[in-house]
Coordinates of C-alpha atoms in Angstrom, one line a residue:
Chain A
X30 CA 26.9 -40.5 43.0
X31 CA 24.9 -38.4 40.6
X32 CA 24.5 -39.3 37.0
X33 CA 25.4 -36.8 34.4
X34 CA 24.3 -37.1 30.8
X35 CA 26.5 -36.1 27.9
X36 CA 25.6 -32.4 27.8
X37 CA 25.8 -32.1 31.6
X38 CA 29.3 -33.7 31.6
X39 CA 30.5 -31.2 29.0
X40 CA 29.1 -28.3 30.9
X41 CA 30.7 -29.7 34.1
X42 CA 34.1 -29.9 32.4
X43 CA 33.9 -26.3 31.2
X44 CA 33.0 -25.1 34.7
X45 CA 35.8 -27.2 36.2
X46 CA 38.3 -25.8 33.8
X47 CA 37.3 -22.2 34.3
X48 CA 36.9 -22.3 38.1
X49 CA 39.8 -24.7 38.6
X50 CA 37.9 -26.8 41.1
X51 CA 37.8 -30.6 41.7
X52 CA 35.3 -32.2 39.4
X53 CA 33.6 -33.9 42.4
X54 CA 32.7 -30.5 43.8
X55 CA 30.6 -29.7 40.8
X56 CA 27.2 -31.2 41.6
X57 CA 23.8 -30.5 40.1
X58 CA 23.1 -28.1 42.9
X59 CA 26.4 -26.1 42.5
X60 CA 26.3 -22.4 42.0
X61 CA 29.0 -20.4 40.2
X62 CA 29.4 -18.2 43.3
X63 CA 29.5 -21.3 45.6
X64 CA 32.3 -22.7 43.5
X65 CA 34.4 -19.5 44.0
X66 CA 33.3 -17.8 40.7
X67 CA 31.8 -14.4 40.1
X68 CA 30.2 -12.5 37.2
X69 CA 33.4 -12.4 35.2
X70 CA 33.9 -16.1 35.5
X71 CA 30.3 -16.6 34.5
X72 CA 31.0 -14.5 31.4
X73 CA 34.0 -16.7 30.5
X74 CA 32.0 -19.9 31.0
X75 CA 29.3 -18.5 28.8
X76 CA 31.8 -17.6 26.1
X77 CA 33.2 -21.2 26.2
X78 CA 29.6 -22.6 25.9
X79 CA 29.2 -20.6 22.7
X80 CA 32.3 -21.9 21.1
X81 CA 32.3 -25.4 22.5
X82 CA 28.6 -26.1 21.6
X83 CA 28.6 -23.8 18.6
X84 CA 25.6 -21.9 19.9
X85 CA 24.7 -18.2 20.3
X86 CA 23.4 -17.3 23.7
X87 CA 21.1 -14.2 24.0
X88 CA 21.8 -11.6 26.6
X89 CA 18.5 -12.5 28.2
X90 CA 19.7 -16.1 28.8
X91 CA 23.3 -15.1 29.5
X92 CA 22.3 -13.4 32.7
X93 CA 20.5 -16.5 33.9
X94 CA 23.7 -18.5 34.1
X95 CA 24.6 -18.5 37.8
X96 CA 24.6 -22.2 38.6
X97 CA 25.2 -25.7 37.1
X98 CA 21.5 -26.2 36.6
X99 CA 20.8 -22.9 34.9
X100 CA 23.9 -23.4 32.7
X101 CA 22.7 -26.8 31.5
X102 CA 19.2 -25.4 30.9
X103 CA 20.4 -22.5 28.8
X104 CA 22.8 -24.7 26.8
X105 CA 20.0 -27.3 26.1
X106 CA 17.6 -24.5 25.0
X107 CA 20.1 -23.1 22.5
X108 CA 21.2 -26.6 21.2
X109 CA 17.5 -27.2 20.3
X110 CA 17.3 -24.1 18.2
Chain B
X4 CA 53.0 29.0 45.7
X5 CA 49.7 30.3 44.4
X6 CA 49.9 29.4 40.7
X7 CA 46.7 29.0 38.7
X8 CA 46.2 26.9 35.6
X9 CA 43.9 28.0 32.7
X10 CA 42.8 26.4 29.5
X11 CA 43.7 28.6 26.5
X12 CA 43.3 26.2 23.5
X13 CA 41.1 23.3 22.7
X14 CA 40.9 20.8 19.8
X15 CA 38.9 17.7 19.1
X16 CA 38.2 15.1 16.5
X17 CA 35.1 13.0 17.0
X18 CA 32.5 11.0 15.1
X19 CA 30.2 14.1 15.1
X20 CA 32.8 16.5 13.8
X21 CA 36.5 16.7 12.9
X22 CA 37.0 20.0 14.6
X23 CA 35.8 22.0 17.6
X24 CA 33.1 24.0 15.8
X25 CA 31.4 21.1 14.0
X26 CA 31.6 19.0 17.2
X27 CA 30.0 21.7 19.3
X28 CA 27.3 22.3 16.7
X29 CA 26.3 18.6 16.8
X30 CA 26.4 18.5 20.6
X31 CA 24.2 21.5 21.3
X32 CA 21.8 20.3 18.6
X33 CA 21.7 16.7 20.0
X34 CA 23.0 15.0 16.9
X35 CA 24.3 11.4 17.1
X36 CA 27.4 10.2 15.2
X37 CA 26.7 6.5 15.7
X38 CA 26.3 4.5 12.5
X39 CA 26.5 0.9 11.2
X40 CA 30.2 -0.1 11.2
X41 CA 32.0 0.6 7.9
X42 CA 35.6 -0.1 8.9
X43 CA 35.0 -3.9 8.6
X44 CA 32.1 -6.2 7.8
X45 CA 30.2 -6.3 11.1
X46 CA 27.4 -8.7 10.3
X47 CA 28.9 -11.6 12.3
X48 CA 29.1 -9.5 15.5
X49 CA 26.3 -9.2 18.0
X50 CA 26.8 -5.4 17.9
X51 CA 27.2 -3.8 14.5
X52 CA 27.3 -0.1 15.3
X53 CA 30.0 2.3 16.4
X54 CA 31.1 5.9 16.4
X55 CA 33.6 6.0 13.5
X56 CA 35.3 9.1 12.4
X57 CA 34.7 8.8 8.6
X58 CA 35.6 12.1 7.0
X59 CA 39.0 12.4 8.6
X60 CA 42.1 12.6 6.3
X61 CA 45.4 12.4 8.2
X62 CA 47.2 13.8 5.1
X63 CA 45.7 17.2 5.9
X64 CA 47.8 17.3 9.1
X65 CA 50.7 14.9 8.5
X66 CA 53.2 14.5 5.7
X67 CA 52.6 11.5 3.4
X68 CA 56.0 10.2 4.2
X69 CA 55.1 9.9 7.9
X70 CA 51.5 9.0 7.9
X71 CA 52.1 5.3 7.3
X72 CA 54.5 5.1 10.2
X73 CA 51.9 6.1 12.7
X74 CA 48.9 4.5 14.3
X75 CA 45.5 6.1 14.0
X76 CA 45.8 7.3 17.6
X77 CA 48.7 9.5 16.5
X78 CA 46.8 10.8 13.4
X79 CA 43.8 11.8 15.5
X80 CA 45.7 13.4 18.3
X81 CA 48.0 15.3 16.0
X82 CA 44.9 16.8 14.3
X83 CA 43.4 17.7 17.7
X84 CA 46.7 19.2 18.9
X85 CA 47.1 21.3 15.7
X86 CA 43.7 22.7 16.4
X87 CA 44.3 23.3 20.1
X88 CA 47.7 24.9 19.6
X89 CA 46.4 27.1 16.8
X90 CA 43.4 28.1 19.0
X91 CA 45.8 29.0 21.9
X92 CA 47.4 31.4 19.4
X93 CA 50.8 31.5 20.9
X94 CA 54.2 30.1 20.2
X95 CA 54.9 27.1 22.4
X96 CA 58.1 27.5 24.5
X97 CA 60.6 24.7 24.5
X98 CA 59.7 23.7 28.1
X99 CA 56.1 22.9 27.2
X100 CA 55.1 19.5 28.6
X101 CA 53.0 16.8 27.0
X102 CA 50.7 14.5 28.9
X103 CA 48.4 12.4 26.8
X104 CA 46.2 9.6 28.0
X105 CA 45.1 6.5 26.0
X106 CA 43.2 3.5 27.2
X107 CA 44.9 0.9 24.9
X108 CA 47.4 2.7 22.6
X109 CA 48.0 1.8 18.9
X110 CA 45.6 -1.1 18.8
X111 CA 44.7 -0.7 15.1
X112 CA 48.3 -1.4 14.2
X113 CA 48.4 -4.3 16.7
X114 CA 45.3 -5.9 15.2
X115 CA 46.6 -5.6 11.6
X116 CA 50.1 -6.8 12.4
X117 CA 48.8 -9.8 14.3
X118 CA 46.7 -10.7 11.3
X119 CA 49.7 -10.4 9.0
X120 CA 51.7 -12.6 11.2
X121 CA 49.0 -15.3 11.3
X122 CA 48.2 -15.1 7.6
X123 CA 51.6 -14.6 6.1
X124 CA 54.3 -15.1 8.7
X125 CA 56.8 -13.0 10.7
X126 CA 58.6 -11.5 7.7
X127 CA 55.5 -9.5 6.8
X128 CA 55.2 -7.7 10.2
X129 CA 55.8 -3.9 9.9
X130 CA 59.4 -3.1 11.2
X131 CA 57.9 0.0 13.0
X132 CA 55.0 -1.9 14.6
X133 CA 56.4 -1.4 18.1
X134 CA 56.8 2.4 17.9
X135 CA 53.4 2.6 16.3
X136 CA 51.6 0.5 18.9
X137 CA 53.3 1.9 22.0
X138 CA 51.1 4.2 24.1
X139 CA 53.5 7.1 24.2
X140 CA 54.0 7.2 20.4
X141 CA 51.6 10.1 20.2
X142 CA 53.5 12.3 22.7
X143 CA 56.7 11.6 20.8
X144 CA 55.2 12.8 17.5
X145 CA 53.8 15.9 19.1
X146 CA 57.1 16.6 20.8
X147 CA 59.0 16.3 17.5
X148 CA 56.5 18.4 15.6
X149 CA 56.7 21.4 17.9
X150 CA 60.2 20.9 19.4
X151 CA 58.9 20.5 22.9
X152 CA 61.2 19.2 25.6
X153 CA 59.1 19.8 28.7
X154 CA 57.9 17.2 31.3
X155 CA 55.7 14.5 30.1
X156 CA 54.4 11.0 30.4
X157 CA 51.5 8.9 29.1
X158 CA 48.6 8.1 31.3
X159 CA 47.0 4.7 30.9
X160 CA 43.9 4.3 33.1
X161 CA 41.3 2.9 30.7
X162 CA 38.4 5.3 30.3
X163 CA 39.8 7.7 32.9
X164 CA 43.1 8.3 30.9
X165 CA 42.2 11.6 29.4
X166 CA 40.9 13.0 32.6
X167 CA 43.9 11.9 34.6
X168 CA 46.2 13.3 32.0
X169 CA 44.6 16.7 32.2
X170 CA 44.5 16.5 36.0
X171 CA 48.2 15.6 36.2
X172 CA 49.0 18.5 33.8
X173 CA 47.1 20.9 36.0
X174 CA 49.1 19.8 39.0
X175 CA 52.4 20.1 37.3
X176 CA 51.6 23.7 36.3
X177 CA 50.1 24.5 39.7
X178 CA 53.2 23.2 41.4
X179 CA 55.6 25.1 39.2
X180 CA 57.2 22.4 37.1
X181 CA 56.4 24.2 33.8
X182 CA 54.1 26.9 32.4
X183 CA 52.5 25.2 29.5
X184 CA 51.3 21.7 28.9
X185 CA 49.5 20.0 25.9
X186 CA 47.2 17.5 27.6
X187 CA 44.3 15.3 26.6
X188 CA 43.3 11.8 25.6
X189 CA 42.9 9.6 22.5
X190 CA 41.7 6.2 21.6
X191 CA 40.9 4.5 18.2
X192 CA 40.0 0.9 18.7
X193 CA 37.2 0.1 16.3
X194 CA 39.1 -2.9 15.0
X195 CA 37.7 -6.4 14.3
X196 CA 39.8 -8.1 17.1
X197 CA 39.1 -5.5 19.8
X198 CA 35.5 -5.2 18.8
X199 CA 35.0 -8.9 19.1
X200 CA 36.4 -8.6 22.7
X201 CA 33.9 -5.9 23.5
X202 CA 31.1 -7.9 22.1
X203 CA 32.1 -11.0 24.1
X204 CA 31.9 -8.8 27.3
X205 CA 28.3 -8.1 26.5
X206 CA 28.5 -4.4 27.4
X207 CA 27.7 -3.0 24.0
X208 CA 24.3 -1.9 22.9
X209 CA 22.8 -4.3 20.3
X210 CA 20.3 -1.8 19.0
X211 CA 21.7 -2.4 15.4
X212 CA 18.5 -1.2 13.6
X213 CA 18.7 2.2 15.2
X214 CA 22.3 3.3 15.6
X215 CA 21.6 6.9 16.4
X216 CA 19.2 6.0 19.1
X217 CA 21.3 3.1 20.5
X218 CA 23.1 4.9 23.4
X219 CA 20.6 5.8 26.0
X220 CA 22.3 6.9 29.2
X221 CA 20.2 7.0 32.4
X222 CA 17.0 6.0 30.4
X223 CA 15.4 2.8 31.9
X224 CA 15.6 1.0 28.6
X225 CA 19.3 1.6 28.1
X226 CA 21.0 -1.4 26.7
X227 CA 24.8 -0.8 26.9
X228 CA 27.5 1.5 25.6
X229 CA 28.5 2.2 22.0
X230 CA 32.2 1.9 21.2
X231 CA 33.6 5.0 19.5
X232 CA 36.9 6.7 18.7
X233 CA 38.2 10.2 19.1
X234 CA 40.8 12.7 20.4
X235 CA 40.6 15.7 22.7
X236 CA 43.5 18.0 23.4
X237 CA 43.8 21.1 25.5
X238 CA 46.5 23.7 26.0
X239 CA 46.9 24.4 29.7
X240 CA 48.8 27.5 30.8
X241 CA 49.9 29.1 34.0
X242 CA 47.7 32.1 34.5
X243 CA 50.3 34.9 34.6
X244 CA 51.8 33.7 31.3
X245 CA 48.4 33.6 29.7
X246 CA 47.5 37.1 30.9
X247 CA 50.8 38.5 29.8
X248 CA 50.2 37.4 26.2
X249 CA 46.5 38.3 26.4
X250 CA 45.4 34.8 25.6
X251 CA 41.8 33.8 25.3
X252 CA 40.9 31.9 28.5
X253 CA 38.1 29.3 28.3
X254 CA 38.2 28.3 31.9
X255 CA 40.3 27.8 35.0
X256 CA 41.0 24.3 36.3
X257 CA 40.5 24.4 40.0
X258 CA 40.2 20.9 41.2
X259 CA 41.2 17.3 40.4
X260 CA 40.4 14.1 42.2
X261 CA 41.8 10.6 41.5
X262 CA 41.0 7.4 43.3
X263 CA 40.8 3.6 42.9
X264 CA 37.8 1.5 43.8
X265 CA 39.7 -1.4 45.4
X266 CA 36.9 -3.7 44.4
X267 CA 36.3 -5.1 40.9
X268 CA 38.2 -5.2 37.5
X269 CA 35.1 -4.0 35.5
X270 CA 32.1 -3.2 37.8
X271 CA 32.1 0.4 39.1
X272 CA 31.9 1.2 42.8
X273 CA 30.2 4.2 44.4
X274 CA 32.7 4.6 47.2
X275 CA 35.6 5.2 44.9
X276 CA 33.7 7.5 42.6
X277 CA 32.4 9.6 45.5
X278 CA 35.9 9.8 46.9
X279 CA 37.2 11.2 43.7
X280 CA 34.5 13.8 43.5
X281 CA 35.1 14.8 47.1
X282 CA 38.9 15.1 46.6
X283 CA 38.3 17.4 43.6
X284 CA 35.8 19.6 45.5
X285 CA 38.2 19.9 48.4
X286 CA 41.1 21.0 46.1
X287 CA 38.7 23.4 44.4
X288 CA 37.8 24.7 47.9
X289 CA 34.1 24.7 47.0
X290 CA 31.0 23.3 48.6
X291 CA 29.0 20.9 46.4
X292 CA 26.3 23.6 46.2
X293 CA 28.6 25.7 43.9
X294 CA 28.6 23.1 41.1
X295 CA 26.3 24.3 38.2
X296 CA 26.5 21.3 35.9
X297 CA 28.0 17.7 36.0
X298 CA 29.3 16.3 32.8
X299 CA 28.7 12.6 33.6
X300 CA 30.6 9.5 32.7
X301 CA 27.2 8.2 31.7
X302 CA 28.1 5.2 29.4
X303 CA 24.6 3.8 28.9
X304 CA 25.3 0.5 30.7
X305 CA 22.7 -0.5 33.3
X306 CA 25.4 -0.6 36.0
X307 CA 27.4 2.5 35.3
X308 CA 24.5 4.9 35.2
X309 CA 22.9 3.5 38.3
X310 CA 26.1 3.6 40.4
X311 CA 27.1 7.1 39.1
X312 CA 23.7 8.4 40.1
X313 CA 24.2 6.9 43.6
X314 CA 27.7 8.4 43.9
X315 CA 26.5 11.9 42.8
X316 CA 23.7 11.7 45.4
X317 CA 26.1 10.7 48.1
X318 CA 28.4 13.7 47.4
X319 CA 25.7 16.3 46.7
X320 CA 22.9 15.1 49.0
X321 CA 19.6 16.9 48.1
X322 CA 21.4 19.3 45.9
X323 CA 21.9 16.4 43.5
X324 CA 18.3 16.8 42.3
X325 CA 18.7 20.3 41.2
X326 CA 22.0 20.1 39.3
X327 CA 21.8 19.4 35.5
X328 CA 23.7 16.2 34.6
X329 CA 24.2 15.0 31.1
X330 CA 26.2 12.5 29.0
X331 CA 27.9 13.3 25.8
X332 CA 28.2 9.6 25.1
X333 CA 24.5 9.6 24.1
X334 CA 25.8 11.4 21.0
X335 CA 29.4 10.5 20.4
X336 CA 29.5 7.1 22.0
X337 CA 32.3 6.0 24.3
X338 CA 35.7 7.2 23.1
X339 CA 37.4 5.5 26.1
X340 CA 40.7 7.2 27.0
X341 CA 39.6 10.3 25.1
X342 CA 36.2 10.7 26.7
X343 CA 37.2 12.8 29.7
X344 CA 39.3 15.2 27.5
X345 CA 36.5 15.6 25.0
X346 CA 34.0 16.1 27.9
X347 CA 36.2 18.8 29.3
X348 CA 36.4 20.5 25.9
X349 CA 32.6 20.5 25.7
X350 CA 32.5 21.9 29.3
X351 CA 34.8 24.8 28.2
X352 CA 32.4 25.6 25.4
X353 CA 29.4 25.2 27.8
X354 CA 31.0 27.9 30.0
X355 CA 31.6 30.1 27.0
X356 CA 28.1 29.8 25.7
X357 CA 26.2 29.1 28.9
X358 CA 24.7 26.0 27.4
X359 CA 24.2 22.6 29.0
X360 CA 24.5 19.7 26.4
X361 CA 21.6 17.3 26.4
X362 CA 21.5 13.5 27.1
X363 CA 19.8 12.4 23.9
X364 CA 17.8 9.2 23.4
X365 CA 16.3 9.6 26.9
X366 CA 12.8 8.1 26.7
X367 CA 11.9 6.3 29.9
X368 CA 12.6 7.4 33.5
X369 CA 14.3 4.9 35.7
X370 CA 13.5 5.0 39.5
X371 CA 17.2 4.2 40.1
X372 CA 18.3 7.1 38.0
X373 CA 16.1 9.9 39.2
X374 CA 18.1 13.1 38.7
X375 CA 17.9 15.8 36.1
X376 CA 19.7 14.4 33.0
X377 CA 18.8 17.3 30.7
X378 CA 16.8 14.9 28.5
X379 CA 17.0 15.3 24.7
X380 CA 17.4 19.1 24.4
X381 CA 20.3 21.4 25.3
X382 CA 19.5 24.0 27.9
X383 CA 20.5 27.6 28.5
X384 CA 21.9 28.1 32.0
X385 CA 24.3 30.4 33.7
X386 CA 27.4 28.2 34.2
X387 CA 30.3 29.1 36.5
X388 CA 31.5 25.8 37.9
X389 CA 31.4 22.4 36.1
X390 CA 32.4 19.0 37.4
X391 CA 33.5 16.3 34.9
X392 CA 33.4 12.6 35.8
X393 CA 35.4 9.7 34.3
X394 CA 35.4 6.2 35.6
X395 CA 37.4 3.4 34.0
X396 CA 37.8 -0.4 34.1
X397 CA 40.2 -1.3 36.8
X398 CA 38.2 0.8 39.2
X399 CA 40.0 4.0 38.3
X400 CA 38.2 7.3 38.9
X401 CA 39.1 10.8 37.7
X402 CA 37.2 14.0 38.4
X403 CA 38.0 17.5 37.2
X404 CA 36.4 20.8 38.2
X405 CA 36.6 23.9 36.0
X406 CA 35.4 27.4 36.7
X407 CA 34.6 30.4 34.6
X408 CA 37.7 32.6 34.7
X409 CA 37.7 35.7 36.8
X410 CA 40.8 37.5 38.0

């Protein structure tokens, strides 16, 4: 079993809710495509990150979000700001 | 049946001019109408610019008693219709049809009424909100105004709406259902709610410090589209009728193609676009080599301009490199459901004056967009045949072909 810290858990929950997948399927190596998502789902996940974490994600970082890891990275980066 | 359809009247309201002449003057001189948003405080939005029509007074066209019972889409399209009908110079017969396209209908009213409901409660919602919001409201007002009882419907195909409306009108006339149709497109959706949605989609340019330079179709450094509002209306007539009354003929509509992409709700697809162009050419009975100018959809998003370039190359092969292609959106932004109709109006004037409008704000060549986009300056050119492209969310494609009129 992988360990997820608090931020990772929240990111995971948002992905689960948007893609309607079993939480156990979202691992640290998951990609949005691999979980059955696409660019439109990525856009919605991104939008939820902004409201949930109260952050503003730049376009440059927005296009990087295509996996669990990249999502967590982008969220952490903007939480630090 | 060998009936031909010609355009005898044009009218338009845009952010670069509230009538045909001021619009055309801005277009051939490459002037942008994009500015910082004034309709609401934009500072909390990622994008803070748009193509607003600021000097427009609906009371010049509509009685004060009626103005408040109509959405802005009706105000704009009535003004454009007045101009087009006046330009056509004839009395409209009772069997004149009305086919207007709109991407989202009376959304200004929708936004306001929802706010009132949320802030104050249901009793405060306008009792005429429904007939103001509905997409066919505009056609109803035009029908009442001129006493028109001909065939009509409202076309809702996102940014292809105006083009499809004109294409359908052309076919109704060609096939003998009626002799005159008022056709075109309108959208007015620079409202806080809808604007937030566009921002959330991340397709709008964020070049807030340089509004006039923000829309850069086909340029490598393009950063998205600019939301805009407008109306474009044309009077289409059966040729014999137009000749009988010695009407001024701007151009003949000779081909129309419509297709769906069958792929994605927002991303464009080259197959569907090429198919629409090919259907239009086939109906026009013209080889691609006869097209003198393409009025592009050219929104200024990375994806649109790249895919549209690909589709044009697929249809026109090597000839693609020698056809001038330009995007009005570089100057007037994206008027959504009105864009095809406004584009067609510009194309009528292009044929009249033998001028190709420029794509302004073009600064950096893009290897993926390597055609002749008429950068920054209008160009004199003998024009006989023009193709107009419109592509919308939902994967809807519409293409019109017009030709200089000869007997």
